PDB file of C-alpha atoms in Angstrom:
ATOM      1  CA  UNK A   1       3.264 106.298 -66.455  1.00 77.00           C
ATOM      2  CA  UNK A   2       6.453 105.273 -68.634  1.00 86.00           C
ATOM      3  CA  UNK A   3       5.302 105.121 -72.475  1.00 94.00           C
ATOM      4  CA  UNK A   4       6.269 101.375 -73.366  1.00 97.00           C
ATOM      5  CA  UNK A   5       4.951 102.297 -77.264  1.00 97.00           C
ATOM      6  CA  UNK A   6       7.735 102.376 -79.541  1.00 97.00           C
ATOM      7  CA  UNK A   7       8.110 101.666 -83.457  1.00 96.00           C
ATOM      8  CA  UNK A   8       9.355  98.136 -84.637  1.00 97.00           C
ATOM      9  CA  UNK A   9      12.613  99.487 -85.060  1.00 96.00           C
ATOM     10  CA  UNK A  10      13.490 100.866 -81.542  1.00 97.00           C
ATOM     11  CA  UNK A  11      11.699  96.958 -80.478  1.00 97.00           C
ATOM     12  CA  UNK A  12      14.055  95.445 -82.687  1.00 97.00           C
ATOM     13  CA  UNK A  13      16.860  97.540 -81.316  1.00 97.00           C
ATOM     14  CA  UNK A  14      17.043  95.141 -78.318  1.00 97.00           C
ATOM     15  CA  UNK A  15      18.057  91.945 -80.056  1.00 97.00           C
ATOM     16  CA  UNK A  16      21.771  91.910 -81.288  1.00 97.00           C
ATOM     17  CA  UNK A  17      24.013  88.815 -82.466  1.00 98.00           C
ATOM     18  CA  UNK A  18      23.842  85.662 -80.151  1.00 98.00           C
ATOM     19  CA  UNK A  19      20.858  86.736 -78.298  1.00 98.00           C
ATOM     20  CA  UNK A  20      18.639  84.361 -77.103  1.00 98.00           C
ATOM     21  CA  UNK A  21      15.010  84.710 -77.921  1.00 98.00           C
ATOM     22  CA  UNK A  22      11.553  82.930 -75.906  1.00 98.00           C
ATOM     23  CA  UNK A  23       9.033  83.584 -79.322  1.00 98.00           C
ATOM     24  CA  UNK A  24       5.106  82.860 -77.950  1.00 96.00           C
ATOM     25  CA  UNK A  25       2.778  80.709 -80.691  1.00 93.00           C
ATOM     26  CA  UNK A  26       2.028  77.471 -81.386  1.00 93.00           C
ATOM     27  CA  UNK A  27       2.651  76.812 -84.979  1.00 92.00           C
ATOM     28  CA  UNK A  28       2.304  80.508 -85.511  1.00 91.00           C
ATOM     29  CA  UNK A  29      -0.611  81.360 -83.971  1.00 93.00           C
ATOM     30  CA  UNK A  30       0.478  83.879 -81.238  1.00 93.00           C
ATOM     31  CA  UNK A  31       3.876  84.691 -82.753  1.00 97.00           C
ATOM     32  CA  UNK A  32       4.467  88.615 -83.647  1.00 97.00           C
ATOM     33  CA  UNK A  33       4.785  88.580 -87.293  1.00 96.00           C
ATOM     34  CA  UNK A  34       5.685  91.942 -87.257  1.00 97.00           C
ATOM     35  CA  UNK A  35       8.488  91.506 -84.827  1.00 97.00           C
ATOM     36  CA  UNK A  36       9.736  88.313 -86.877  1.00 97.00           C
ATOM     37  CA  UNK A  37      10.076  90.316 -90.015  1.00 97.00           C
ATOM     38  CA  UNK A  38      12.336  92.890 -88.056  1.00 97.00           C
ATOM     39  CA  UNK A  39      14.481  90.380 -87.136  1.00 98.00           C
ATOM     40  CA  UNK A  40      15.100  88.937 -90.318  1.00 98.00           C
ATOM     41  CA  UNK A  41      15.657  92.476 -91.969  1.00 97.00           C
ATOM     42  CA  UNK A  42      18.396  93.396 -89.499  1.00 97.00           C
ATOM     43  CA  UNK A  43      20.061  90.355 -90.081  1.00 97.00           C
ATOM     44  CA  UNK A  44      21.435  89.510 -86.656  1.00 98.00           C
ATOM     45  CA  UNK A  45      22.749  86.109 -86.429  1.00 97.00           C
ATOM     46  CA  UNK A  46      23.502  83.128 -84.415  1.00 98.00           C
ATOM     47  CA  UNK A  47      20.515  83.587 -82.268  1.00 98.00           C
ATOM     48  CA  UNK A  48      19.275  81.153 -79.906  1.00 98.00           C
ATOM     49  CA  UNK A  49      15.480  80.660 -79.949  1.00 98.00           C
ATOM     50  CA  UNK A  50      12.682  78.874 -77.729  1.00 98.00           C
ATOM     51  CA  UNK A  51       9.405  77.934 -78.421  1.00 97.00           C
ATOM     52  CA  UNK A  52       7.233  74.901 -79.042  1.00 97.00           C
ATOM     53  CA  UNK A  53       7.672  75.070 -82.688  1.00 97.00           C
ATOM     54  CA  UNK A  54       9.556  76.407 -85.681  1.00 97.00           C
ATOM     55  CA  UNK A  55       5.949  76.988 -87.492  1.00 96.00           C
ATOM     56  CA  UNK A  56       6.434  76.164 -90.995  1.00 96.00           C
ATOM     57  CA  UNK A  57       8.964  78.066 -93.506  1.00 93.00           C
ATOM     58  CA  UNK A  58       7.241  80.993 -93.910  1.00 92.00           C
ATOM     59  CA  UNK A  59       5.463  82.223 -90.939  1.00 96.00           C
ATOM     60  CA  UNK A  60       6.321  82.999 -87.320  1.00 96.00           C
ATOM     61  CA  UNK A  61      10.119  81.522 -86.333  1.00 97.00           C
ATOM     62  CA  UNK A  62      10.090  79.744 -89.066  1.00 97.00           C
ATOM     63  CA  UNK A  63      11.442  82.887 -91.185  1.00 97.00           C
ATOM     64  CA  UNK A  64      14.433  82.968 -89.121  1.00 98.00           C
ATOM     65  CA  UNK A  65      15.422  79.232 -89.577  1.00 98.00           C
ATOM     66  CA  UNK A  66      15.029  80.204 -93.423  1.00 97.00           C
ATOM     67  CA  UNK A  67      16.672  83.320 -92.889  1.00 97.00           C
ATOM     68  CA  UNK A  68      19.926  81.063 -91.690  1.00 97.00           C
ATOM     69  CA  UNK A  69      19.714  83.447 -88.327  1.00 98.00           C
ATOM     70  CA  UNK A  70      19.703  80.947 -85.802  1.00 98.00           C
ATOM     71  CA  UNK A  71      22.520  78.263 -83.931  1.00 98.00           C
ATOM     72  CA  UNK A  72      20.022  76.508 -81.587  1.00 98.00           C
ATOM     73  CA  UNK A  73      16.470  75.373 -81.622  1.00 98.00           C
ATOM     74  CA  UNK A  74      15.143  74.951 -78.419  1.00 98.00           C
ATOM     75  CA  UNK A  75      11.575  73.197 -78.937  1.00 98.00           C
ATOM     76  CA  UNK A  76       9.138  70.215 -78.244  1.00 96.00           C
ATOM     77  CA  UNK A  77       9.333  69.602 -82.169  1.00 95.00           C
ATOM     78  CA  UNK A  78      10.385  70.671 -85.599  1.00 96.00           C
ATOM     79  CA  UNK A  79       8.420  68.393 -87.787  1.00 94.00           C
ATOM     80  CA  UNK A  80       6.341  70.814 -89.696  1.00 96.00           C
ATOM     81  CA  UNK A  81       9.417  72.401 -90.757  1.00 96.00           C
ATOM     82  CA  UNK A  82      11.876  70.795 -93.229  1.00 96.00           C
ATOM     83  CA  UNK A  83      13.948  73.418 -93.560  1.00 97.00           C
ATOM     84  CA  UNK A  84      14.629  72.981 -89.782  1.00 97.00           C
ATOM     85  CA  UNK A  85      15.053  69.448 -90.172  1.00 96.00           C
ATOM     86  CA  UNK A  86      17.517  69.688 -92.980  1.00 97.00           C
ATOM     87  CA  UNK A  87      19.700  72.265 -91.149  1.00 97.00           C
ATOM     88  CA  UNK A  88      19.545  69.508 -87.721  1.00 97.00           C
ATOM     89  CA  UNK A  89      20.974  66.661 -90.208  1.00 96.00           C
ATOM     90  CA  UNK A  90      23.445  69.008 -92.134  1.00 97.00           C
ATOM     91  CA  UNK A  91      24.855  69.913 -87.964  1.00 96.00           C
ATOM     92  CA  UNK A  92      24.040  74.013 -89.277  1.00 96.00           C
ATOM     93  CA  UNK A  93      21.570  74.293 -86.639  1.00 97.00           C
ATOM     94  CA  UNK A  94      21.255  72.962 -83.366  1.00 98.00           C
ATOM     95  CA  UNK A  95      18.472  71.209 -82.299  1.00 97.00           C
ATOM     96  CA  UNK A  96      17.093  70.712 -79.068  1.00 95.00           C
ATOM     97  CA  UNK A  97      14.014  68.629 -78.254  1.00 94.00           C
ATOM     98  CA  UNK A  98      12.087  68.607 -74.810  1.00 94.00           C
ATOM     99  CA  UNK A  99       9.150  67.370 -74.045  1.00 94.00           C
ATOM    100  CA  UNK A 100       6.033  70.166 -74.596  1.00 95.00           C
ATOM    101  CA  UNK A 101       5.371  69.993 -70.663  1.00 95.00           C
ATOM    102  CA  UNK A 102       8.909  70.083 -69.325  1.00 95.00           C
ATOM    103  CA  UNK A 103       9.583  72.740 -71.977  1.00 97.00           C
ATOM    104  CA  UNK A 104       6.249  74.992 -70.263  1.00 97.00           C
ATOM    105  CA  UNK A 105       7.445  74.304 -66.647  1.00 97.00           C
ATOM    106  CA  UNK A 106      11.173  74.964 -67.225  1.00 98.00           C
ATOM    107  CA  UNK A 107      10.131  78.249 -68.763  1.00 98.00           C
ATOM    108  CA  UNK A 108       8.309  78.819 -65.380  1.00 97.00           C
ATOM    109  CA  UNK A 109      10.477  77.822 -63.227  1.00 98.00           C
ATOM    110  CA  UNK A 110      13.005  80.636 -64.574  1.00 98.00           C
ATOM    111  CA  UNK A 111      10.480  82.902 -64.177  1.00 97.00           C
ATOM    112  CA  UNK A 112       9.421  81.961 -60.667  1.00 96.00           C
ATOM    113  CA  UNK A 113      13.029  81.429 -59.260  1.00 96.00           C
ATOM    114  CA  UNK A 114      13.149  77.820 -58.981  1.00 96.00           C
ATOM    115  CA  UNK A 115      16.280  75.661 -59.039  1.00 96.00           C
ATOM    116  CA  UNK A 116      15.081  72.798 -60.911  1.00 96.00           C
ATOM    117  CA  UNK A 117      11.940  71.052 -62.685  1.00 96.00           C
ATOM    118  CA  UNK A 118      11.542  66.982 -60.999  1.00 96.00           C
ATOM    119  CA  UNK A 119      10.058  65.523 -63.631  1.00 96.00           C
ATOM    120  CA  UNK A 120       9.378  62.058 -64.877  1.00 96.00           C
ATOM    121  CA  UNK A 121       9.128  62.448 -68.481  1.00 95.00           C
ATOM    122  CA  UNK A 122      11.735  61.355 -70.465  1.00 92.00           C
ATOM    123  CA  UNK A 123      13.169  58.752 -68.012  1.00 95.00           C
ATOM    124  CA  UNK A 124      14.408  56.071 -70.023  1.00 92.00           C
ATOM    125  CA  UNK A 125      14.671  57.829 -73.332  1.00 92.00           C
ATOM    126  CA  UNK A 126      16.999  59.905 -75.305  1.00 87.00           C
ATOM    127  CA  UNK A 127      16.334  62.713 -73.431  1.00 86.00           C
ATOM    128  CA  UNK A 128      17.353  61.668 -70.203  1.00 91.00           C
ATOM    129  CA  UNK A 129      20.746  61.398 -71.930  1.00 90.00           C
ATOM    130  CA  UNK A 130      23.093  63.374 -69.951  1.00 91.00           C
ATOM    131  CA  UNK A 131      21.160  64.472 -67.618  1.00 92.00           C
ATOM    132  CA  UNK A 132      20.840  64.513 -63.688  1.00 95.00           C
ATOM    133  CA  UNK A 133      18.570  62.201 -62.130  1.00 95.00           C
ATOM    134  CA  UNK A 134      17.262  61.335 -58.710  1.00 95.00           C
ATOM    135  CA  UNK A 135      15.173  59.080 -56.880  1.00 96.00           C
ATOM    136  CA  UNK A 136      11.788  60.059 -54.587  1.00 96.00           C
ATOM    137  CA  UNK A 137       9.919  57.731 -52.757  1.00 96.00           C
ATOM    138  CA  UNK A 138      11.487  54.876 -54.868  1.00 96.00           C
ATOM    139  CA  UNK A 139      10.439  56.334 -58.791  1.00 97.00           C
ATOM    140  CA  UNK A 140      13.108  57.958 -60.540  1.00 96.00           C
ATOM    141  CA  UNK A 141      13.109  61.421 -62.015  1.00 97.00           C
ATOM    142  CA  UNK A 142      14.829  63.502 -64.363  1.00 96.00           C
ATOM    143  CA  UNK A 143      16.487  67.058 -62.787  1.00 97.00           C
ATOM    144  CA  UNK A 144      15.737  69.660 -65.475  1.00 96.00           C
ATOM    145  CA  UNK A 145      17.231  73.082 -65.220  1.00 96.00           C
ATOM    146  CA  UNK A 146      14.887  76.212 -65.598  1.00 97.00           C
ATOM    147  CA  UNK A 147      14.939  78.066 -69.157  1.00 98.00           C
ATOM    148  CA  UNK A 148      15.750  81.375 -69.236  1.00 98.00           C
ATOM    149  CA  UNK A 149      15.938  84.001 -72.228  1.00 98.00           C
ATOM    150  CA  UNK A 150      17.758  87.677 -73.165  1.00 98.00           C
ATOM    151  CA  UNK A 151      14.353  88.712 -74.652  1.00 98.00           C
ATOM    152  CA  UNK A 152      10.761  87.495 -74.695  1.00 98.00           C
ATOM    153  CA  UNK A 153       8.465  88.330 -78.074  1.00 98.00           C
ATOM    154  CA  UNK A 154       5.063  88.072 -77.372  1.00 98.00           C
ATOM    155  CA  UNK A 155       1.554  88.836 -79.323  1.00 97.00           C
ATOM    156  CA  UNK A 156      -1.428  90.004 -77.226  1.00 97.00           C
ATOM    157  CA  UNK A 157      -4.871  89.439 -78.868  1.00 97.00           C
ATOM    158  CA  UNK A 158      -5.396  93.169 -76.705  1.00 97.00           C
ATOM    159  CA  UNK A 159      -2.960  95.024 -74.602  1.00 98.00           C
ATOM    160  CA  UNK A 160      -3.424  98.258 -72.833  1.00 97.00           C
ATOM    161  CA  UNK A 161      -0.895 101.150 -72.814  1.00 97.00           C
ATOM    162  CA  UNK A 162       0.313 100.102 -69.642  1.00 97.00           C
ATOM    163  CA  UNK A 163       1.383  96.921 -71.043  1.00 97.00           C
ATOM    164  CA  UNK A 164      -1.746  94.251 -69.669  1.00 98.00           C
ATOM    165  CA  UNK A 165      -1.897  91.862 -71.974  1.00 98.00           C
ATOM    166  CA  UNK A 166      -5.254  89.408 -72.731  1.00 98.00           C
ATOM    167  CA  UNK A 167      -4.503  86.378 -75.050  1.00 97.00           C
ATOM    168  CA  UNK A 168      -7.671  85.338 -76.872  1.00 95.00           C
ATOM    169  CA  UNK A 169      -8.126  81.166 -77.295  1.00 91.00           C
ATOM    170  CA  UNK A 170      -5.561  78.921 -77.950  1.00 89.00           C
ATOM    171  CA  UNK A 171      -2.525  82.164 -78.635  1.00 91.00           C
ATOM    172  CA  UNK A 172      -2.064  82.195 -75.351  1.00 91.00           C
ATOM    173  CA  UNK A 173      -0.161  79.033 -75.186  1.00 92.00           C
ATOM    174  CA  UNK A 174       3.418  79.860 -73.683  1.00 95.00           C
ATOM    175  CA  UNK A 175       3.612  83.160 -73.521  1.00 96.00           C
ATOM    176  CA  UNK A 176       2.409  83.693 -69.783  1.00 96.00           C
ATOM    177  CA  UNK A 177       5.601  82.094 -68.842  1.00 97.00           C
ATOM    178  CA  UNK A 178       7.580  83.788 -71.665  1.00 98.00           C
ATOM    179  CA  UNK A 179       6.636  86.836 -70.135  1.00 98.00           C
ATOM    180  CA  UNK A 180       8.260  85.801 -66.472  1.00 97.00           C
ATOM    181  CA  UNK A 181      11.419  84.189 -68.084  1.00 98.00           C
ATOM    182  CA  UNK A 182      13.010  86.730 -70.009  1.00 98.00           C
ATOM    183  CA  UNK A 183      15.352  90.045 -69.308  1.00 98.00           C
ATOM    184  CA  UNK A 184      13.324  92.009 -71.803  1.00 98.00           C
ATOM    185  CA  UNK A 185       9.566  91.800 -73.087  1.00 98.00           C
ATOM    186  CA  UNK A 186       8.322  93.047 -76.039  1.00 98.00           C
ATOM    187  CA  UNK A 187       4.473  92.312 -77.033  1.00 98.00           C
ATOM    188  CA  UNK A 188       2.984  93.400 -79.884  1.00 98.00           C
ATOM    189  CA  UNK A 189      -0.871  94.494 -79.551  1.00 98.00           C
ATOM    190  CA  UNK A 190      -3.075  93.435 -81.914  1.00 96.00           C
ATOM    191  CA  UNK A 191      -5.365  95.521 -80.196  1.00 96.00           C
ATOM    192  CA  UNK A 192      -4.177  98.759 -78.280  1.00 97.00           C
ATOM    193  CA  UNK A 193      -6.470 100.021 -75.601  1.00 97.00           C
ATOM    194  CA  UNK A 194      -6.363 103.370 -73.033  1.00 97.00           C
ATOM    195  CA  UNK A 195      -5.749 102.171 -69.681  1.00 96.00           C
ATOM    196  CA  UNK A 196      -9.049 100.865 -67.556  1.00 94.00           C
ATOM    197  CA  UNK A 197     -10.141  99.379 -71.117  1.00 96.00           C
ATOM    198  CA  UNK A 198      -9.008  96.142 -70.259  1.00 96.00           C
ATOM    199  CA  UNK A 199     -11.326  94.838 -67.603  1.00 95.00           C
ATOM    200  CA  UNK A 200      -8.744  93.221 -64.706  1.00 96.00           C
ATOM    201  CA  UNK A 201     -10.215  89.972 -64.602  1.00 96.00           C
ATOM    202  CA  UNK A 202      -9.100  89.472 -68.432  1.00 96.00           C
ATOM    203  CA  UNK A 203      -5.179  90.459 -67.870  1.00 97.00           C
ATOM    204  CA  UNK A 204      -3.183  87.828 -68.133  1.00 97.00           C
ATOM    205  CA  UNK A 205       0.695  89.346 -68.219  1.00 98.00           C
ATOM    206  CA  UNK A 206       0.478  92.306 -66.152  1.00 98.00           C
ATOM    207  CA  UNK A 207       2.197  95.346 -67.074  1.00 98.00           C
ATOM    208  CA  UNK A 208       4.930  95.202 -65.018  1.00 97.00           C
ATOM    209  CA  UNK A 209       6.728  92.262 -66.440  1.00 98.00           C
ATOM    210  CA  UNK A 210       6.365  94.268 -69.836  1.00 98.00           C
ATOM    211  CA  UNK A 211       8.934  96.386 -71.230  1.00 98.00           C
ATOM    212  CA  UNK A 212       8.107  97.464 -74.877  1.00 98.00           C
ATOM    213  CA  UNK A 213       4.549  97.603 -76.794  1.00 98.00           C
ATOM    214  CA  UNK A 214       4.766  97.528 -80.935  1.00 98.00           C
ATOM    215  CA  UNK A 215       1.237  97.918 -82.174  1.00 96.00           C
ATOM    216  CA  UNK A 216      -0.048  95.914 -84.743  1.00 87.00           C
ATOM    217  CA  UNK A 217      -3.031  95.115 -86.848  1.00 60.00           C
ATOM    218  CA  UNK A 218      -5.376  97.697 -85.300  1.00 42.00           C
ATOM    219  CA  UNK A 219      -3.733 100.835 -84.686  1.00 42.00           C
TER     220      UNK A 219
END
């Protein structure tokens, strides 16, 4: 079995200048703090990250909006961070907003192969500007592409050392589809188990979409 544990530095090793980034939380909870703190000390810049959120200032991808590390936002909103907002108005930062459920099955559809999300949210607003439409059955519908990132950064409430991941409550949020939509994933384990630990019916992201384990809070 390949050994997917490495330090935070070999993990952070995989994310370079102008790399685009799917981070898993929801306002923070779920996002690898450890991995976020990595990426601010290297310094690499004009990333592109994905999420729901940009958490608040000082926790989860918030630190990289702070940090001035990233060109575009890709997120259902920004609102519970200003310094987010203030970069959108100044035109540092760009700032895209989808909808929280087209934003979940774009992700998806990367990971699954699809060509497109049909979708009828956001007909007749701002964010059908632009975009391809199309008519079924006489109801219109936006054509959304799929998402796709360079590198996924997940947190696992436990994770074995063969890389199944469990996601306890509400941190589970995007990062199933995360985990099919990016080149390279990276989890960090709250919890690291021995293989067999992990009872099957509790995996969640299975192994082999899982490239790199960082441990974290119990090691």
């Amino acid at each position: 079995m390949k050994n997917k544990i490495v330090s935070v530095q070999e993990a952070v090793s995989h994310i370079n200048d102008g790399c685009s980034i799917m981070i898993g939380g929801f306002l923070a909870c779920g996002t690898s703090e450890l991995m976020m703190d990595a990426i601010v000390e290297k310094g690499v810049k004009d990333l592109t990250i994905i999420g729901n959120d940009t958490a608040y200032e000082n926790v989860g991808a918030g630190k990289l909006i702070c940090a001035k590390q990233v060109k575009h936002v890709i997120a259902t909103h920004i609102g519970t961070n200003k310094e987010t907002g203030a970069q959108m108005t100044s035109g540092e930062t760009e700032v895209t907003l989808v909808p929280q459920g087209s934003l979940a099955e774009k992700i998806r559809a990367a990971g699954m192969g699809l060509g497109a999300v049909i979708t009828p949210t956001g007909v007749g607003t701002d964010v059908a500007k632009g975009k391809e439409t199309m008519t079924i059955d006489g109801r219109e519908y936006l054509v959304e592409p799929p998402v796709r990132a360079d590198v996924a950064i997940l947190k696992g409430t436990i994770v074995d050392k063969a890389g199944n991941v469990y996601y306890e409550g509400t941190s589970k949020n995007f990062q199933e589809v995360m985990a099919m939509a990016a080149d390279t994933v990276i989890v960090e384990a709250e919890k690291l188990v021995e293989v067999g630990e992990l009872d099957p019916n509790y995996v969640m992201t299975p192994a082999i979409l899982v490239d790199y384990i960082v441990v974290g809070g119990d090691k």
